[in-house]
Short mmCIF file of C-alpha atoms and ligand atoms in Angstrom, two decimals:
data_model
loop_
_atom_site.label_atom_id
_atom_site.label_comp_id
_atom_site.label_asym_id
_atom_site.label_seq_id
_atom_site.Cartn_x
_atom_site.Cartn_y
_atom_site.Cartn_z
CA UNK A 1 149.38 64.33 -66.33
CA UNK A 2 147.93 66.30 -69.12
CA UNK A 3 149.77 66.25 -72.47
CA UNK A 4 149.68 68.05 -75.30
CA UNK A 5 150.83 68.39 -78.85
CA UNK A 6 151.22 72.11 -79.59
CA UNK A 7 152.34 73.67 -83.11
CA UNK A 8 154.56 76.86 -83.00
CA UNK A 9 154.62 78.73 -86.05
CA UNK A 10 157.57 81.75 -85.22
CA UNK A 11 157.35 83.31 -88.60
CA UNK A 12 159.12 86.46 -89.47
CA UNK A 13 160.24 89.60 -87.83
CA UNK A 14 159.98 89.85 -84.06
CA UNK A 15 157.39 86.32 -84.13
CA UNK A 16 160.73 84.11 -83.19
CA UNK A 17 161.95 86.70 -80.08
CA UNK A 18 158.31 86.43 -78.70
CA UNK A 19 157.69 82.75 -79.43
CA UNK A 20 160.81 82.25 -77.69
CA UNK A 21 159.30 83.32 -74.65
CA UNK A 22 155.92 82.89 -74.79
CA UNK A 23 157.59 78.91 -75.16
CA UNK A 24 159.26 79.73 -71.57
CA UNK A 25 156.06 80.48 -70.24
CA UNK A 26 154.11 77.82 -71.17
CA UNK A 27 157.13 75.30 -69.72
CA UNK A 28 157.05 77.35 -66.71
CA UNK A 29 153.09 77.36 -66.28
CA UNK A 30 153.48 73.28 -67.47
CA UNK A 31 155.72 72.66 -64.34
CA UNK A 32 153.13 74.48 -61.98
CA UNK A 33 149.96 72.68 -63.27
CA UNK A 34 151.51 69.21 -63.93
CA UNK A 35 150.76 69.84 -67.87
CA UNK A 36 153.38 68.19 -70.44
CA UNK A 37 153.67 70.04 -74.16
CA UNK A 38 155.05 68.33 -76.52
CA UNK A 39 156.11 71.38 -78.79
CA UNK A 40 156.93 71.08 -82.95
CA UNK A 41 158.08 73.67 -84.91
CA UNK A 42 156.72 74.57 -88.26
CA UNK A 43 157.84 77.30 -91.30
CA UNK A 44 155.11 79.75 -92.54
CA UNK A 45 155.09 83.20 -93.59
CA UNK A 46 158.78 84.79 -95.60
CA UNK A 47 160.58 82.05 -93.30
CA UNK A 48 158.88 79.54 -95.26
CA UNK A 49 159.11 81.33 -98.32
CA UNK A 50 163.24 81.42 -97.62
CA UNK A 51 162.97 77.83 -97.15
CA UNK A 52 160.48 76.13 -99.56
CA UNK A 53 159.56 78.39 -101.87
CA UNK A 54 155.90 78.64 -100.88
CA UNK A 55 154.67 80.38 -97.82
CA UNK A 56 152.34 77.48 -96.41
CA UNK A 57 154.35 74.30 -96.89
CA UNK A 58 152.19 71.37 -97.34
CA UNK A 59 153.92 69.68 -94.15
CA UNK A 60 153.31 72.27 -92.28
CA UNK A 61 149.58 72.61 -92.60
CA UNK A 62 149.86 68.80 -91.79
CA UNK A 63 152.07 69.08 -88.61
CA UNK A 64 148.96 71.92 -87.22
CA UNK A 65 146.12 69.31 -88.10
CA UNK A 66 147.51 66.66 -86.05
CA UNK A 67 148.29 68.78 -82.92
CA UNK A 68 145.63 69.92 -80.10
CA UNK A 69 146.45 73.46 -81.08
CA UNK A 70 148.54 76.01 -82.14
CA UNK A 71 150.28 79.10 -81.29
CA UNK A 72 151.44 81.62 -84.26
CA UNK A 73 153.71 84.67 -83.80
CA UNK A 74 153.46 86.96 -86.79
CA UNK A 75 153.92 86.91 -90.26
CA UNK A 76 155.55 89.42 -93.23
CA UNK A 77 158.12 91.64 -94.24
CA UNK A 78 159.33 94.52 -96.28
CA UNK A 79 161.60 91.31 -97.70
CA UNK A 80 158.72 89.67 -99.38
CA UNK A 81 156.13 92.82 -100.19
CA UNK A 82 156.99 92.65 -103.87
CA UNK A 83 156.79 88.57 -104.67
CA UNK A 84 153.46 87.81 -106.63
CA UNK A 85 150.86 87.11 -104.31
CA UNK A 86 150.89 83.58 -104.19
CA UNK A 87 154.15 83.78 -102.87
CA UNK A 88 153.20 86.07 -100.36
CA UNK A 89 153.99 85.60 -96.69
CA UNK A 90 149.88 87.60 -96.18
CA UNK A 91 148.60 84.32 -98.51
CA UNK A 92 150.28 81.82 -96.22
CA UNK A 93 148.21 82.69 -93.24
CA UNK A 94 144.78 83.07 -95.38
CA UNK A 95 145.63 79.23 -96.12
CA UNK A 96 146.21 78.21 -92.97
CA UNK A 97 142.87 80.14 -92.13
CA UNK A 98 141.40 78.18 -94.59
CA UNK A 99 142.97 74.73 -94.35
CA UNK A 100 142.06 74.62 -90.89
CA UNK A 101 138.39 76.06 -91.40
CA UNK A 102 139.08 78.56 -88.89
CA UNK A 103 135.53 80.96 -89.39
CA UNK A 104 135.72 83.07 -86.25
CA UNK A 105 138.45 85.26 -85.14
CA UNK A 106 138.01 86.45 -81.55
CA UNK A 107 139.79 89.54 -81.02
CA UNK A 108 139.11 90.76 -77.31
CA UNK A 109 140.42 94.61 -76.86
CA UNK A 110 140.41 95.27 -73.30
CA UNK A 111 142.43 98.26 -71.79
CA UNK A 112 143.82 97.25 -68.20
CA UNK A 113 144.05 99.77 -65.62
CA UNK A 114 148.00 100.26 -65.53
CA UNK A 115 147.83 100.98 -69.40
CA UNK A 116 145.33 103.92 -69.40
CA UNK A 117 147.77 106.83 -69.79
CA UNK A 118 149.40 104.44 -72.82
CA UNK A 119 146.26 105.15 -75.24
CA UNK A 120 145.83 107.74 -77.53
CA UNK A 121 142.78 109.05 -76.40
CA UNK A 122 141.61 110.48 -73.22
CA UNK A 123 141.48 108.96 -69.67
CA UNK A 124 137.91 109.29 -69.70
CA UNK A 125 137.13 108.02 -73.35
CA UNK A 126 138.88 104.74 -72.57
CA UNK A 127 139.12 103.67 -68.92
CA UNK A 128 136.88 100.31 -68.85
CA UNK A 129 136.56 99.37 -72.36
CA UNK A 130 136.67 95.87 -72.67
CA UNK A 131 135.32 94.92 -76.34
CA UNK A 132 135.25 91.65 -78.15
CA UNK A 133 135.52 91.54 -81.68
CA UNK A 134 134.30 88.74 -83.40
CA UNK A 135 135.31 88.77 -86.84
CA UNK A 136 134.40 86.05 -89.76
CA UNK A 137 137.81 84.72 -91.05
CA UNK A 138 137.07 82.55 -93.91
CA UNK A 139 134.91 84.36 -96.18
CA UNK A 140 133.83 87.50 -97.33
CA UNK A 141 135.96 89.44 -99.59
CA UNK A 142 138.56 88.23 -98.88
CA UNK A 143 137.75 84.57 -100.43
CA UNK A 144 135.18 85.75 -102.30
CA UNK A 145 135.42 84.61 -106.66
CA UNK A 146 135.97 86.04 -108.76
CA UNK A 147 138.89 87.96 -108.64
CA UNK A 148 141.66 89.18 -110.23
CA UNK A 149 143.13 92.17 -112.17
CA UNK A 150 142.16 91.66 -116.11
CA UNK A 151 142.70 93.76 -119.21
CA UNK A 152 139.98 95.27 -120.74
CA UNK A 153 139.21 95.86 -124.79
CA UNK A 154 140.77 99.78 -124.23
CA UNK A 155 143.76 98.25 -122.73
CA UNK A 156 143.34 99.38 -119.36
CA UNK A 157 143.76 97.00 -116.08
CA UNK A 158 140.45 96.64 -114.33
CA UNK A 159 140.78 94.82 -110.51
CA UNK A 160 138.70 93.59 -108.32
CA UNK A 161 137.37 91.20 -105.85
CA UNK A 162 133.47 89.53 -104.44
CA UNK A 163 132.00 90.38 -101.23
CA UNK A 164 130.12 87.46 -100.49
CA UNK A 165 128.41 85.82 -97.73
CA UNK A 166 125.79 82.24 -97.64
CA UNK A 167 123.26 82.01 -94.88
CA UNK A 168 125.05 79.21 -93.55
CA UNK A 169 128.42 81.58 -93.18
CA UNK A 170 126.49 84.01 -91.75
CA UNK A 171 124.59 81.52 -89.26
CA UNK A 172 127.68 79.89 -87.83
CA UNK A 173 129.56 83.11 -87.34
CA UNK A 174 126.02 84.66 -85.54
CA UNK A 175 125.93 81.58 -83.34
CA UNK A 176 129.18 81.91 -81.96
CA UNK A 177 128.92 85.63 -81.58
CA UNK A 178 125.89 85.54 -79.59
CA UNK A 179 127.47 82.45 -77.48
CA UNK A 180 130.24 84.96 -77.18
CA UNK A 181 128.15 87.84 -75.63
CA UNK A 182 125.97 85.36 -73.49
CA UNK A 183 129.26 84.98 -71.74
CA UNK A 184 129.90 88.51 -71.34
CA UNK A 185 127.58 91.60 -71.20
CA UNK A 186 124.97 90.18 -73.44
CA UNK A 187 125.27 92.94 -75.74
CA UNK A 188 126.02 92.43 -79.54
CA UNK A 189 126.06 94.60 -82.03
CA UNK A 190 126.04 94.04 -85.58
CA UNK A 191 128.54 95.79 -88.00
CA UNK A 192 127.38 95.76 -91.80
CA UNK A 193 127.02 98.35 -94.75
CA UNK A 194 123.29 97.50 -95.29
CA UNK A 195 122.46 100.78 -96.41
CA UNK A 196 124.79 99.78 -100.09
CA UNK A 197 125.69 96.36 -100.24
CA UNK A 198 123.01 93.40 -100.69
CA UNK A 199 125.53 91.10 -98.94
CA UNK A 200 125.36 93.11 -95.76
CA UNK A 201 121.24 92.98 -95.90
CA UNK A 202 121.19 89.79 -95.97
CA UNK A 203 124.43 89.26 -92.71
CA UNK A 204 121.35 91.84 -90.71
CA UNK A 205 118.56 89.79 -92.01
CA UNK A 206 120.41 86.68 -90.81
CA UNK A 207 121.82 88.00 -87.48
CA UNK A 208 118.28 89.60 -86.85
CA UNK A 209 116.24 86.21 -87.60
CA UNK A 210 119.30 84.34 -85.46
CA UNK A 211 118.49 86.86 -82.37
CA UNK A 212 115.22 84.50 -81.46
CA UNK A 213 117.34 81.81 -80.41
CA UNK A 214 119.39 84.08 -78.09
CA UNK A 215 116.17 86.43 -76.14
CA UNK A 216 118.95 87.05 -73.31
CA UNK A 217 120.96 89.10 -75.79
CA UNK A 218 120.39 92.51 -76.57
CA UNK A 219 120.82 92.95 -80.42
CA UNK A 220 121.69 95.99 -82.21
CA UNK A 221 123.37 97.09 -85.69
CA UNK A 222 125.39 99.18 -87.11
CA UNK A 223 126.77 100.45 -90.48
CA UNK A 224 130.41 100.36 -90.76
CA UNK A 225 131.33 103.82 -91.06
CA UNK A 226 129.62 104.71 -87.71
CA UNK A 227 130.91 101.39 -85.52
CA UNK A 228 134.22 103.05 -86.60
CA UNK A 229 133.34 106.64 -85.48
CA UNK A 230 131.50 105.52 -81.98
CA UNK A 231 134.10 103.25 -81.55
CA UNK A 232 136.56 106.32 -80.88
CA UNK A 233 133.69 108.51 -79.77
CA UNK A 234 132.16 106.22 -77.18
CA UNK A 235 133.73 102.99 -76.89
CA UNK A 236 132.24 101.83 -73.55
CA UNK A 237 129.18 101.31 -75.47
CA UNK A 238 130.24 98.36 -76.73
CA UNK A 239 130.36 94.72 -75.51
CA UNK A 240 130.58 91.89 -78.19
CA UNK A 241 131.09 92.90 -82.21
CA UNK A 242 130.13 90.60 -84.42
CA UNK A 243 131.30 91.60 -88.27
CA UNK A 244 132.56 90.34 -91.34
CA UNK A 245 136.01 89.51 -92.58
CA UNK A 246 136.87 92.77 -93.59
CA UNK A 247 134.97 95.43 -91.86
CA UNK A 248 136.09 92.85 -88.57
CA UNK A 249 140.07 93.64 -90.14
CA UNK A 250 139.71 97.19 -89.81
CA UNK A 251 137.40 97.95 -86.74
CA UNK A 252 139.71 95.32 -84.77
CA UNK A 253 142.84 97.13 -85.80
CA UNK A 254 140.75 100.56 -84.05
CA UNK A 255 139.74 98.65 -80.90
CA UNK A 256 143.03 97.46 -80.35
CA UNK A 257 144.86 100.80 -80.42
CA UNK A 258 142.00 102.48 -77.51
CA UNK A 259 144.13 99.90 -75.29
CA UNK A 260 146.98 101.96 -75.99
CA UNK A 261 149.27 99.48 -77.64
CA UNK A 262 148.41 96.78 -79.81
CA UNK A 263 151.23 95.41 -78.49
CA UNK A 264 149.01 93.71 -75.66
CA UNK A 265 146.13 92.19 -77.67
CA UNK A 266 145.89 88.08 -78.37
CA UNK A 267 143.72 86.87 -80.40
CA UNK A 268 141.79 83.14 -81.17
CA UNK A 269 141.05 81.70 -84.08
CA UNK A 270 139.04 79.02 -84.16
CA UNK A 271 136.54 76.21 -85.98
CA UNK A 272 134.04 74.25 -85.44
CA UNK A 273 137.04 71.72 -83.59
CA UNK A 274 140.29 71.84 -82.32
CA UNK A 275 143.03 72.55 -83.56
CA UNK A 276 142.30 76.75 -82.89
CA UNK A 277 145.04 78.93 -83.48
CA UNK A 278 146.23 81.63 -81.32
CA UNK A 279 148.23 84.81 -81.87
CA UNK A 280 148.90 88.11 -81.03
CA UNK A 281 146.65 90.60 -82.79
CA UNK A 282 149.95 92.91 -83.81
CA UNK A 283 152.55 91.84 -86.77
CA UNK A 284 155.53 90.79 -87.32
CA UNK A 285 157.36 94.63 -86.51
CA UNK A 286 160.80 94.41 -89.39
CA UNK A 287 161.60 97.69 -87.80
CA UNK A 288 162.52 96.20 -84.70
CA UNK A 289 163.00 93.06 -85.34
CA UNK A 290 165.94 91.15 -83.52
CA UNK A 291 166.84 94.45 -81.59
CA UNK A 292 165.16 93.07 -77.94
CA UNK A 293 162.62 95.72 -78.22
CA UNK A 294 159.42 93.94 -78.97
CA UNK A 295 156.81 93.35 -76.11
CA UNK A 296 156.15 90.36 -75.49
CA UNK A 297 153.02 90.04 -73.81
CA UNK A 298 150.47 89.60 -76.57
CA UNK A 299 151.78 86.40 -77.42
CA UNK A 300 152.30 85.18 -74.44
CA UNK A 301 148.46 86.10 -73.60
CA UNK A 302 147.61 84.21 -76.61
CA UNK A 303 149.63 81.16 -75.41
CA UNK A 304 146.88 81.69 -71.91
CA UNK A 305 143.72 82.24 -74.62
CA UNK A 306 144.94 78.87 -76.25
CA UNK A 307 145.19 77.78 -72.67
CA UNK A 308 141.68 78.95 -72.33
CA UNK A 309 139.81 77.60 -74.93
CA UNK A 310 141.47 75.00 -76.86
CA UNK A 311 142.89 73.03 -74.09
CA UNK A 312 140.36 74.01 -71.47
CA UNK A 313 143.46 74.29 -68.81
CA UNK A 314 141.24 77.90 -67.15
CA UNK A 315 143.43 78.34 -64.20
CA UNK A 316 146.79 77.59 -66.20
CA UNK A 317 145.19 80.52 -68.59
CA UNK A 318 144.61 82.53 -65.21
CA UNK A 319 148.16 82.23 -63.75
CA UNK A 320 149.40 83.72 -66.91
CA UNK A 321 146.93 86.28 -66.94
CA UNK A 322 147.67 87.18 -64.01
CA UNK A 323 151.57 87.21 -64.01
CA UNK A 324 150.69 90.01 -66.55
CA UNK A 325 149.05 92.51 -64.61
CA UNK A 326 151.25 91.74 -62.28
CA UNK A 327 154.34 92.73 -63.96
CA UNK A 328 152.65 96.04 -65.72
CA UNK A 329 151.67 96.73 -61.51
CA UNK A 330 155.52 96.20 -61.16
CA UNK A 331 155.96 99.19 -63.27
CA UNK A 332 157.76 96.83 -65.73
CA UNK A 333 157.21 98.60 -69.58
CA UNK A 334 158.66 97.90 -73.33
CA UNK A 335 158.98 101.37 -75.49
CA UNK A 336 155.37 100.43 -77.26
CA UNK A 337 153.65 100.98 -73.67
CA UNK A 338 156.34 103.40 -71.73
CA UNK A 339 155.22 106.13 -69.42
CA UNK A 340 156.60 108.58 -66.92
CA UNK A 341 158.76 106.80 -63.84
CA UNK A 342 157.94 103.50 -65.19
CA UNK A 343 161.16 100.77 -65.40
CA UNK A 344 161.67 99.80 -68.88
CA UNK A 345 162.66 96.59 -69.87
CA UNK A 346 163.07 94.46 -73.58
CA UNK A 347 161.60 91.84 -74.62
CA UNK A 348 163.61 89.22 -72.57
CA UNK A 349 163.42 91.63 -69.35
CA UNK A 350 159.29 91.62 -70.12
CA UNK A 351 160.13 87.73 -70.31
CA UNK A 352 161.98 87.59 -66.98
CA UNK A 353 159.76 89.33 -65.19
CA UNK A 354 156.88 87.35 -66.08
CA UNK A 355 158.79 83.89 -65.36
CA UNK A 356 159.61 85.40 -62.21
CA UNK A 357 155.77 86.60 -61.54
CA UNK A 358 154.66 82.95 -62.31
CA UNK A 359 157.33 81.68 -59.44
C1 IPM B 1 145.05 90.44 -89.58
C2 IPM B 1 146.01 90.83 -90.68
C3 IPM B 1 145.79 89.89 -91.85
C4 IPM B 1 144.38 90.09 -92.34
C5 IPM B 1 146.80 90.02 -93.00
C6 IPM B 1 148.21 89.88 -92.51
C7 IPM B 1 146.51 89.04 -94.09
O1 IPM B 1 145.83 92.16 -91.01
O2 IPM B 1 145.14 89.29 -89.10
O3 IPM B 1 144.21 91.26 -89.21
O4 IPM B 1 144.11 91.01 -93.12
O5 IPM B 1 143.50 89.32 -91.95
MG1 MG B 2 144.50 93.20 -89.74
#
């Protein structure tokens, strides 16, 4: 019998009502295909913050490293917006990015057929998308030194922060990107600002001399600003999206919302090893929070992507899949993805029906 050690980091906000039952799940799915978890809880995020003091305890980064993988819910809150950064819930997950070298962030935005009327944008526009961001996660701006905020001789505050990218970054994020779209339909394009920014010329220089390795692949690129345009204009013509940290931030936030709810998207984290780490693409909702109204199913299709690739369990990852469509088919809906005549449900209602889809 399979066994393994999986990390759950709840967090804040709703993270603990969907963890709760994206841990039901996986127990459920563990009885049907004779897998054991051994699950461990671990603080990050304002929780940890409330507890310790800092927002990635040391132990906790420790408890993830020895474990075959782990599943996060979401992290944040108006609660902790104003602490100094260090102390902010946001800097807890960029460590646990870093500490666990986690480089590419697969962020798959695919709008199932029961959802169509849930998206913003017309039937027509969105029916068939099925995109996969793959976004660098450890570097870029968002690492990138120096930084800071410093005062200058006049007395005025001057920020700012280092876009920044080695060929070896750029390389091992390519790689995996074009891996990625091998899989799928061999399309990638390339987001960058070339056009301004010397880092970007030398990600398409990279990605372009990387594309030799990978003939089955049809390359393309694309500055920023216009990925984010076509991507509302003409999504379909987009497979795999490979980008960095930031512009991969921002055009994964637009992808997910053509599926009509970002309440639905997981998302994978992972390095060159295991442990990944899994989680749903959304936050951690204070609005909502502890009022049974989050949906649940992003989370609980990240717990099927860790499924997936960490633990290579495919068909466990299927039967959860699949329990999902099956539910939306049931007409089942939480607020984030309600329609006309459909039956709406909370987030332990979304639960129980996909425990009872499972069987
Ligand atoms: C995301 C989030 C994070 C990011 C925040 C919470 C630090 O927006 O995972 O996309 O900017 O990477
Ligand atoms: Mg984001």
């Amino acid at each position: 019998m399979a066994s393994y050690r999986i990390t759950l980091l709840p967090g804040d906000g709703i993270g603990p009502e969907i963890m709760a039952i994206a841990v039901q799940v996986l127990k459920r799915i563990g009885e049907k295909f004779s897998i054991t978890f051994e699950f461990q809880e671990a603080l990050v995020g304002g929780a940890a913050i409330d507890a310790t003091g800092e927002p990635l305890p040391a132990a906790t980064l420790e408890t993830c490293k020895q474990s075959d993988s782990v599943l996060l819910a979401a992290i944040g809150g108006y609660k902790w917006d104003t602490l100094p950064r260090h102390q902010r819930p946001e800097t807890g997950l960029l460590a646990l990015r870093a500490g666990l070298g986690l480089f590419a962030n697969l962020r798959p935005a695919t709008i199932l057929p029961q959802l169509v009327d849930a998206s913003s944008l017309k039937r027509e526009i969105v029916e068939g998308v099925d995109i996969m961001v793959v976004r660098e996660l450890t570097g870029g701006i968002y690492f990138g030194q120096p930084r800071g905020v410093v005062e200058t001789e006049t007395g005025e505050k001057r920020g700012f922060n280092t876009m920044v990218y080695s060929e070896s970054e750029i390389d091992r994020i390519g790689r995996v990107a074009f891996e990625t779209a091998q899989k799928r339909r061999k399309k990638l394009c390339s987001v960058d600002k070339a056009n301004v920014l010397e880092v970007s010329q030398l990600w398409r220089d990279r990605i372009t001399v990387l594309a030799a390795d990978y003939p089955d692949v049809e390359l393309t690129h694309m500055y920023v600003d216009n990925a984010a345009m076509q991507l509302v204009r003409n999504p379909k013509q987009f497979d795999t999206i490979v980008t960095g940290n930031l512009f991969g931030d921002i055009l994964s936030d637009a992808a997910a919302m053509l599926t009509g709810s970002i309440g639905m998207l997981p998302s994978a984290s992972l390095s060159s090893a295991r442990p990944g780490l899994y989680e749903p693409v959304h936050g951690s909702a204070p609005d909502i929070a502890g009022q049974d109204k989050a949906n649940p199913l992003a989370q609980i299709l990240s717990a099927a992507m860790m499924l997936r690739y960490d633990l290579n369990e495919a068909a466990a990852a299927d039967a959860i899949e699949q329990a999902v469509v099956k539910v939306l088919d049931q007409g089942y809906r939480t607020g984030d993805i309600m329609s006309d005549g459909m039956i709406a449900v909370g987030c332990q209602g979304m639960g129980e029906a996909i425990l009872a889809a499972i069987g």
